[in-house]
Amino acid sequence: MPPVPSPLPVDFWFDPVCPWTWLTSRWMLEVRKTRPVDITWHVMSLAVLNETRLDELPEHIRDLMDRAWAPVRTLIAAQIAFGADALEPLYTALGTRYHLDQEPRTRATIEAALGDAGLPADLADAGDADGYDEALRLSHREGITLVGSEVGSPIIAVPGSHTPSGKVAFFGPVVTPAPKGEEAARLWDGTLAVASTPGFYEIKRSRAVGPLFD
């Protein structure tokens, strides 16, 4: 029998309030079913990314950024208290409530998501203060440093020997709806092919539809 390939380490930075990131993350879980990948989840923050340019943003985006602090602080608190393995189930619980069930981005929703993930509800206390902000900013900076500040959430990084960091990182891909099965695997293969090409920077086209959840 041929040897089983070692899983490819994949680092995935996310902000749970972003619907496009949710779709990319669900695609990544589909990829894991058909390709040998080992996903490590990391928290990034659109609130941190945009805090110096809030005046340039539309009012509804500024409002979202205000409400984006609590969930990422709670995720960091869960990671510190229970380890990195707590991030995937808590992200899935938050994303399900935010994006599929369209629940408000409130403390009550965070507490419910913590319960879904088997975590104590009092972790939501972290969302009301800045005690975890240093750790949050460090996690955010680790991701954004790999790609630059002109992108957002999500960021994906894989090993890359031709880069100074030893990682090939990119924003996206932005997809809707999230591909499944072999379609998800083909997109992964193609994404790796273009991202690992030295000197490659961007493919883009205008979005014709909004996020489609199923």
PDB file of N, CA and C in Angstrom, residues 87-151:
ATOM      1  N   LEU A  87     -11.547  26.411  20.103  1.00  0.00           N
ATOM      2  CA  LEU A  87     -11.946  27.431  19.128  1.00  0.00           C
ATOM      3  C   LEU A  87     -12.898  26.889  18.071  1.00  0.00           C
ATOM      4  N   GLU A  88     -12.634  25.723  17.520  1.00  0.00           N
ATOM      5  CA  GLU A  88     -13.496  25.231  16.438  1.00  0.00           C
ATOM      6  C   GLU A  88     -14.944  25.042  16.896  1.00  0.00           C
ATOM      7  N   PRO A  89     -15.205  24.331  17.997  1.00  0.00           N
ATOM      8  CA  PRO A  89     -16.618  24.185  18.382  1.00  0.00           C
ATOM      9  C   PRO A  89     -17.280  25.493  18.776  1.00  0.00           C
ATOM     10  N   LEU A  90     -16.531  26.406  19.393  1.00  0.00           N
ATOM     11  CA  LEU A  90     -17.150  27.677  19.769  1.00  0.00           C
ATOM     12  C   LEU A  90     -17.399  28.532  18.542  1.00  0.00           C
ATOM     13  N   TYR A  91     -16.473  28.546  17.600  1.00  0.00           N
ATOM     14  CA  TYR A  91     -16.705  29.282  16.355  1.00  0.00           C
ATOM     15  C   TYR A  91     -17.913  28.716  15.623  1.00  0.00           C
ATOM     16  N   THR A  92     -18.006  27.400  15.544  1.00  0.00           N
ATOM     17  CA  THR A  92     -19.149  26.785  14.872  1.00  0.00           C
ATOM     18  C   THR A  92     -20.455  27.169  15.565  1.00  0.00           C
ATOM     19  N   ALA A  93     -20.449  27.188  16.895  1.00  0.00           N
ATOM     20  CA  ALA A  93     -21.657  27.550  17.634  1.00  0.00           C
ATOM     21  C   ALA A  93     -22.028  29.014  17.411  1.00  0.00           C
ATOM     22  N   LEU A  94     -21.034  29.897  17.469  1.00  0.00           N
ATOM     23  CA  LEU A  94     -21.309  31.317  17.230  1.00  0.00           C
ATOM     24  C   LEU A  94     -21.777  31.548  15.799  1.00  0.00           C
ATOM     25  N   GLY A  95     -21.066  30.975  14.845  1.00  0.00           N
ATOM     26  CA  GLY A  95     -21.419  31.181  13.445  1.00  0.00           C
ATOM     27  C   GLY A  95     -22.793  30.647  13.101  1.00  0.00           C
ATOM     28  N   THR A  96     -23.143  29.511  13.667  1.00  0.00           N
ATOM     29  CA  THR A  96     -24.474  28.954  13.422  1.00  0.00           C
ATOM     30  C   THR A  96     -25.549  29.912  13.908  1.00  0.00           C
ATOM     31  N   ARG A  97     -25.356  30.466  15.085  1.00  0.00           N
ATOM     32  CA  ARG A  97     -26.353  31.379  15.639  1.00  0.00           C
ATOM     33  C   ARG A  97     -26.359  32.730  14.913  1.00  0.00           C
ATOM     34  N   TYR A  98     -25.165  33.244  14.574  1.00  0.00           N
ATOM     35  CA  TYR A  98     -25.102  34.534  13.890  1.00  0.00           C
ATOM     36  C   TYR A  98     -25.614  34.452  12.454  1.00  0.00           C
ATOM     37  N   HIS A  99     -25.134  33.474  11.702  1.00  0.00           N
ATOM     38  CA  HIS A  99     -25.329  33.482  10.249  1.00  0.00           C
ATOM     39  C   HIS A  99     -26.472  32.588   9.774  1.00  0.00           C
ATOM     40  N   LEU A 100     -26.636  31.435  10.376  1.00  0.00           N
ATOM     41  CA  LEU A 100     -27.732  30.556   9.957  1.00  0.00           C
ATOM     42  C   LEU A 100     -29.034  30.921  10.654  1.00  0.00           C
ATOM     43  N   ASP A 101     -28.959  31.139  11.964  1.00  0.00           N
ATOM     44  CA  ASP A 101     -30.169  31.444  12.721  1.00  0.00           C
ATOM     45  C   ASP A 101     -30.467  32.935  12.810  1.00  0.00           C
ATOM     46  N   GLN A 102     -29.515  33.775  12.333  1.00  0.00           N
ATOM     47  CA  GLN A 102     -29.696  35.224  12.319  1.00  0.00           C
ATOM     48  C   GLN A 102     -30.021  35.784  13.700  1.00  0.00           C
ATOM     49  N   GLU A 103     -29.349  35.277  14.719  1.00  0.00           N
ATOM     50  CA  GLU A 103     -29.527  35.789  16.069  1.00  0.00           C
ATOM     51  C   GLU A 103     -28.686  37.052  16.252  1.00  0.00           C
ATOM     52  N   PRO A 104     -29.103  37.935  17.149  1.00  0.00           N
ATOM     53  CA  PRO A 104     -28.378  39.203  17.328  1.00  0.00           C
ATOM     54  C   PRO A 104     -27.010  38.966  17.946  1.00  0.00           C
ATOM     55  N   ARG A 105     -26.107  39.890  17.687  1.00  0.00           N
ATOM     56  CA  ARG A 105     -24.753  39.788  18.233  1.00  0.00           C
ATOM     57  C   ARG A 105     -24.738  40.420  19.619  1.00  0.00           C
ATOM     58  N   THR A 106     -25.332  39.692  20.548  1.00  0.00           N
ATOM     59  CA  THR A 106     -25.500  40.161  21.917  1.00  0.00           C
ATOM     60  C   THR A 106     -24.847  39.169  22.876  1.00  0.00           C
ATOM     61  N   ARG A 107     -24.756  39.571  24.138  1.00  0.00           N
ATOM     62  CA  ARG A 107     -24.196  38.673  25.155  1.00  0.00           C
ATOM     63  C   ARG A 107     -25.033  37.408  25.279  1.00  0.00           C
ATOM     64  N   ALA A 108     -26.347  37.528  25.178  1.00  0.00           N
ATOM     65  CA  ALA A 108     -27.198  36.337  25.311  1.00  0.00           C
ATOM     66  C   ALA A 108     -26.864  35.299  24.239  1.00  0.00           C
ATOM     67  N   THR A 109     -26.594  35.759  23.031  1.00  0.00           N
ATOM     68  CA  THR A 109     -26.233  34.825  21.961  1.00  0.00           C
ATOM     69  C   THR A 109     -24.871  34.186  22.242  1.00  0.00           C
ATOM     70  N   ILE A 110     -23.932  34.967  22.750  1.00  0.00           N
ATOM     71  CA  ILE A 110     -22.617  34.413  23.082  1.00  0.00           C
ATOM     72  C   ILE A 110     -22.754  33.360  24.181  1.00  0.00           C
ATOM     73  N   GLU A 111     -23.546  33.648  25.205  1.00  0.00           N
ATOM     74  CA  GLU A 111     -23.732  32.678  26.280  1.00  0.00           C
ATOM     75  C   GLU A 111     -24.371  31.394  25.761  1.00  0.00           C
ATOM     76  N   ALA A 112     -25.337  31.527  24.863  1.00  0.00           N
ATOM     77  CA  ALA A 112     -25.975  30.342  24.286  1.00  0.00           C
ATOM     78  C   ALA A 112     -24.977  29.533  23.463  1.00  0.00           C
ATOM     79  N   ALA A 113     -24.132  30.225  22.708  1.00  0.00           N
ATOM     80  CA  ALA A 113     -23.122  29.529  21.902  1.00  0.00           C
ATOM     81  C   ALA A 113     -22.106  28.825  22.793  1.00  0.00           C
ATOM     82  N   LEU A 114     -21.727  29.437  23.891  1.00  0.00           N
ATOM     83  CA  LEU A 114     -20.830  28.780  24.837  1.00  0.00           C
ATOM     84  C   LEU A 114     -21.446  27.484  25.349  1.00  0.00           C
ATOM     85  N   GLY A 115     -22.741  27.525  25.644  1.00  0.00           N
ATOM     86  CA  GLY A 115     -23.426  26.308  26.070  1.00  0.00           C
ATOM     87  C   GLY A 115     -23.418  25.246  24.984  1.00  0.00           C
ATOM     88  N   ASP A 116     -23.649  25.662  23.735  1.00  0.00           N
ATOM     89  CA  ASP A 116     -23.617  24.718  22.615  1.00  0.00           C
ATOM     90  C   ASP A 116     -22.261  24.028  22.515  1.00  0.00           C
ATOM     91  N   ALA A 117     -21.197  24.774  22.815  1.00  0.00           N
ATOM     92  CA  ALA A 117     -19.838  24.257  22.691  1.00  0.00           C
ATOM     93  C   ALA A 117     -19.361  23.547  23.951  1.00  0.00           C
ATOM     94  N   GLY A 118     -20.221  23.447  24.956  1.00  0.00           N
ATOM     95  CA  GLY A 118     -19.846  22.778  26.193  1.00  0.00           C
ATOM     96  C   GLY A 118     -18.896  23.572  27.054  1.00  0.00           C
ATOM     97  N   LEU A 119     -18.975  24.896  26.945  1.00  0.00           N
ATOM     98  CA  LEU A 119     -18.097  25.775  27.699  1.00  0.00           C
ATOM     99  C   LEU A 119     -18.909  26.597  28.693  1.00  0.00           C
ATOM    100  N   PRO A 120     -18.289  27.036  29.790  1.00  0.00           N
ATOM    101  CA  PRO A 120     -19.042  27.786  30.803  1.00  0.00           C
ATOM    102  C   PRO A 120     -19.503  29.148  30.294  1.00  0.00           C
ATOM    103  N   ALA A 121     -20.733  29.503  30.661  1.00  0.00           N
ATOM    104  CA  ALA A 121     -21.324  30.755  30.183  1.00  0.00           C
ATOM    105  C   ALA A 121     -20.590  31.979  30.689  1.00  0.00           C
ATOM    106  N   ASP A 122     -19.901  31.862  31.848  1.00  0.00           N
ATOM    107  CA  ASP A 122     -19.249  33.060  32.383  1.00  0.00           C
ATOM    108  C   ASP A 122     -18.028  33.478  31.584  1.00  0.00           C
ATOM    109  N   LEU A 123     -17.625  32.686  30.584  1.00  0.00           N
ATOM    110  CA  LEU A 123     -16.586  33.159  29.668  1.00  0.00           C
ATOM    111  C   LEU A 123     -17.034  34.404  28.914  1.00  0.00           C
ATOM    112  N   ALA A 124     -18.346  34.597  28.810  1.00  0.00           N
ATOM    113  CA  ALA A 124     -18.868  35.791  28.142  1.00  0.00           C
ATOM    114  C   ALA A 124     -18.484  37.067  28.876  1.00  0.00           C
ATOM    115  N   ASP A 125     -18.077  36.960  30.153  1.00  0.00           N
ATOM    116  CA  ASP A 125     -17.617  38.147  30.882  1.00  0.00           C
ATOM    117  C   ASP A 125     -16.441  38.808  30.162  1.00  0.00           C
ATOM    118  N   ALA A 126     -15.642  37.993  29.469  1.00  0.00           N
ATOM    119  CA  ALA A 126     -14.468  38.539  28.770  1.00  0.00           C
ATOM    120  C   ALA A 126     -14.865  39.547  27.713  1.00  0.00           C
ATOM    121  N   GLY A 127     -16.058  39.413  27.159  1.00  0.00           N
ATOM    122  CA  GLY A 127     -16.495  40.311  26.098  1.00  0.00           C
ATOM    123  C   GLY A 127     -16.797  41.717  26.551  1.00  0.00           C
ATOM    124  N   ASP A 128     -16.947  41.901  27.869  1.00  0.00           N
ATOM    125  CA  ASP A 128     -17.360  43.200  28.389  1.00  0.00           C
ATOM    126  C   ASP A 128     -16.201  44.073  28.848  1.00  0.00           C
ATOM    127  N   ALA A 129     -14.967  43.578  28.708  1.00  0.00           N
ATOM    128  CA  ALA A 129     -13.807  44.339  29.186  1.00  0.00           C
ATOM    129  C   ALA A 129     -12.632  44.083  28.249  1.00  0.00           C
ATOM    130  N   ASP A 130     -11.517  44.776  28.535  1.00  0.00           N
ATOM    131  CA  ASP A 130     -10.370  44.673  27.638  1.00  0.00           C
ATOM    132  C   ASP A 130      -9.251  43.794  28.189  1.00  0.00           C
ATOM    133  N   GLY A 131      -9.566  42.946  29.160  1.00  0.00           N
ATOM    134  CA  GLY A 131      -8.540  42.143  29.800  1.00  0.00           C
ATOM    135  C   GLY A 131      -7.844  41.153  28.889  1.00  0.00           C
ATOM    136  N   TYR A 132      -8.505  40.762  27.815  1.00  0.00           N
ATOM    137  CA  TYR A 132      -7.914  39.799  26.879  1.00  0.00           C
ATOM    138  C   TYR A 132      -7.438  40.453  25.586  1.00  0.00           C
ATOM    139  N   ASP A 133      -7.446  41.780  25.565  1.00  0.00           N
ATOM    140  CA  ASP A 133      -7.130  42.465  24.311  1.00  0.00           C
ATOM    141  C   ASP A 133      -5.676  42.291  23.879  1.00  0.00           C
ATOM    142  N   GLU A 134      -4.761  42.191  24.825  1.00  0.00           N
ATOM    143  CA  GLU A 134      -3.361  41.996  24.443  1.00  0.00           C
ATOM    144  C   GLU A 134      -3.191  40.676  23.705  1.00  0.00           C
ATOM    145  N   ALA A 135      -3.791  39.613  24.227  1.00  0.00           N
ATOM    146  CA  ALA A 135      -3.714  38.307  23.563  1.00  0.00           C
ATOM    147  C   ALA A 135      -4.462  38.326  22.237  1.00  0.00           C
ATOM    148  N   LEU A 136      -5.587  39.021  22.189  1.00  0.00           N
ATOM    149  CA  LEU A 136      -6.347  39.146  20.951  1.00  0.00           C
ATOM    150  C   LEU A 136      -5.528  39.851  19.881  1.00  0.00           C
ATOM    151  N   ARG A 137      -4.907  40.952  20.244  1.00  0.00           N
ATOM    152  CA  ARG A 137      -4.118  41.712  19.269  1.00  0.00           C
ATOM    153  C   ARG A 137      -2.911  40.910  18.790  1.00  0.00           C
ATOM    154  N   LEU A 138      -2.324  40.121  19.671  1.00  0.00           N
ATOM    155  CA  LEU A 138      -1.201  39.282  19.267  1.00  0.00           C
ATOM    156  C   LEU A 138      -1.649  38.244  18.249  1.00  0.00           C
ATOM    157  N   SER A 139      -2.770  37.578  18.510  1.00  0.00           N
ATOM    158  CA  SER A 139      -3.280  36.586  17.567  1.00  0.00           C
ATOM    159  C   SER A 139      -3.618  37.230  16.229  1.00  0.00           C
ATOM    160  N   HIS A 140      -4.260  38.381  16.293  1.00  0.00           N
ATOM    161  CA  HIS A 140      -4.604  39.122  15.074  1.00  0.00           C
ATOM    162  C   HIS A 140      -3.351  39.500  14.303  1.00  0.00           C
ATOM    163  N   ARG A 141      -2.355  40.022  15.009  1.00  0.00           N
ATOM    164  CA  ARG A 141      -1.131  40.482  14.353  1.00  0.00           C
ATOM    165  C   ARG A 141      -0.375  39.335  13.685  1.00  0.00           C
ATOM    166  N   GLU A 142      -0.390  38.157  14.296  1.00  0.00           N
ATOM    167  CA  GLU A 142       0.299  37.008  13.711  1.00  0.00           C
ATOM    168  C   GLU A 142      -0.268  36.673  12.333  1.00  0.00           C
ATOM    169  N   GLY A 143      -1.572  36.829  12.176  1.00  0.00           N
ATOM    170  CA  GLY A 143      -2.174  36.558  10.878  1.00  0.00           C
ATOM    171  C   GLY A 143      -1.987  37.683   9.892  1.00  0.00           C
ATOM    172  N   ILE A 144      -2.278  38.899  10.316  1.00  0.00           N
ATOM    173  CA  ILE A 144      -2.277  40.027   9.386  1.00  0.00           C
ATOM    174  C   ILE A 144      -0.870  40.355   8.923  1.00  0.00           C
ATOM    175  N   THR A 145       0.133  40.068   9.733  1.00  0.00           N
ATOM    176  CA  THR A 145       1.520  40.318   9.330  1.00  0.00           C
ATOM    177  C   THR A 145       1.902  39.473   8.120  1.00  0.00           C
ATOM    178  N   LEU A 146       1.287  38.321   7.977  1.00  0.00           N
ATOM    179  CA  LEU A 146       1.614  37.433   6.862  1.00  0.00           C
ATOM    180  C   LEU A 146       1.073  37.938   5.526  1.00  0.00           C
ATOM    181  N   VAL A 147       0.026  38.770   5.555  1.00  0.00           N
ATOM    182  CA  VAL A 147      -0.640  39.157   4.309  1.00  0.00           C
ATOM    183  C   VAL A 147      -0.725  40.665   4.093  1.00  0.00           C
ATOM    184  N   GLY A 148      -0.559  41.465   5.135  1.00  0.00           N
ATOM    185  CA  GLY A 148      -0.687  42.907   4.993  1.00  0.00           C
ATOM    186  C   GLY A 148      -2.051  43.395   5.430  1.00  0.00           C
ATOM    187  N   SER A 149      -2.153  44.683   5.713  1.00  0.00           N
ATOM    188  CA  SER A 149      -3.368  45.253   6.300  1.00  0.00           C
ATOM    189  C   SER A 149      -4.440  45.604   5.283  1.00  0.00           C
ATOM    190  N   GLU A 150      -4.217  45.341   3.998  1.00  0.00           N
ATOM    191  CA  GLU A 150      -5.210  45.699   2.980  1.00  0.00           C
ATOM    192  C   GLU A 150      -6.233  44.597   2.764  1.00  0.00           C
ATOM    193  N   VAL A 151      -6.214  43.572   3.599  1.00  0.00           N
ATOM    194  CA  VAL A 151      -7.163  42.476   3.479  1.00  0.00           C
ATOM    195  C   VAL A 151      -7.989  42.407   4.758  1.00  0.00           C
TER     196      VAL A 151
END
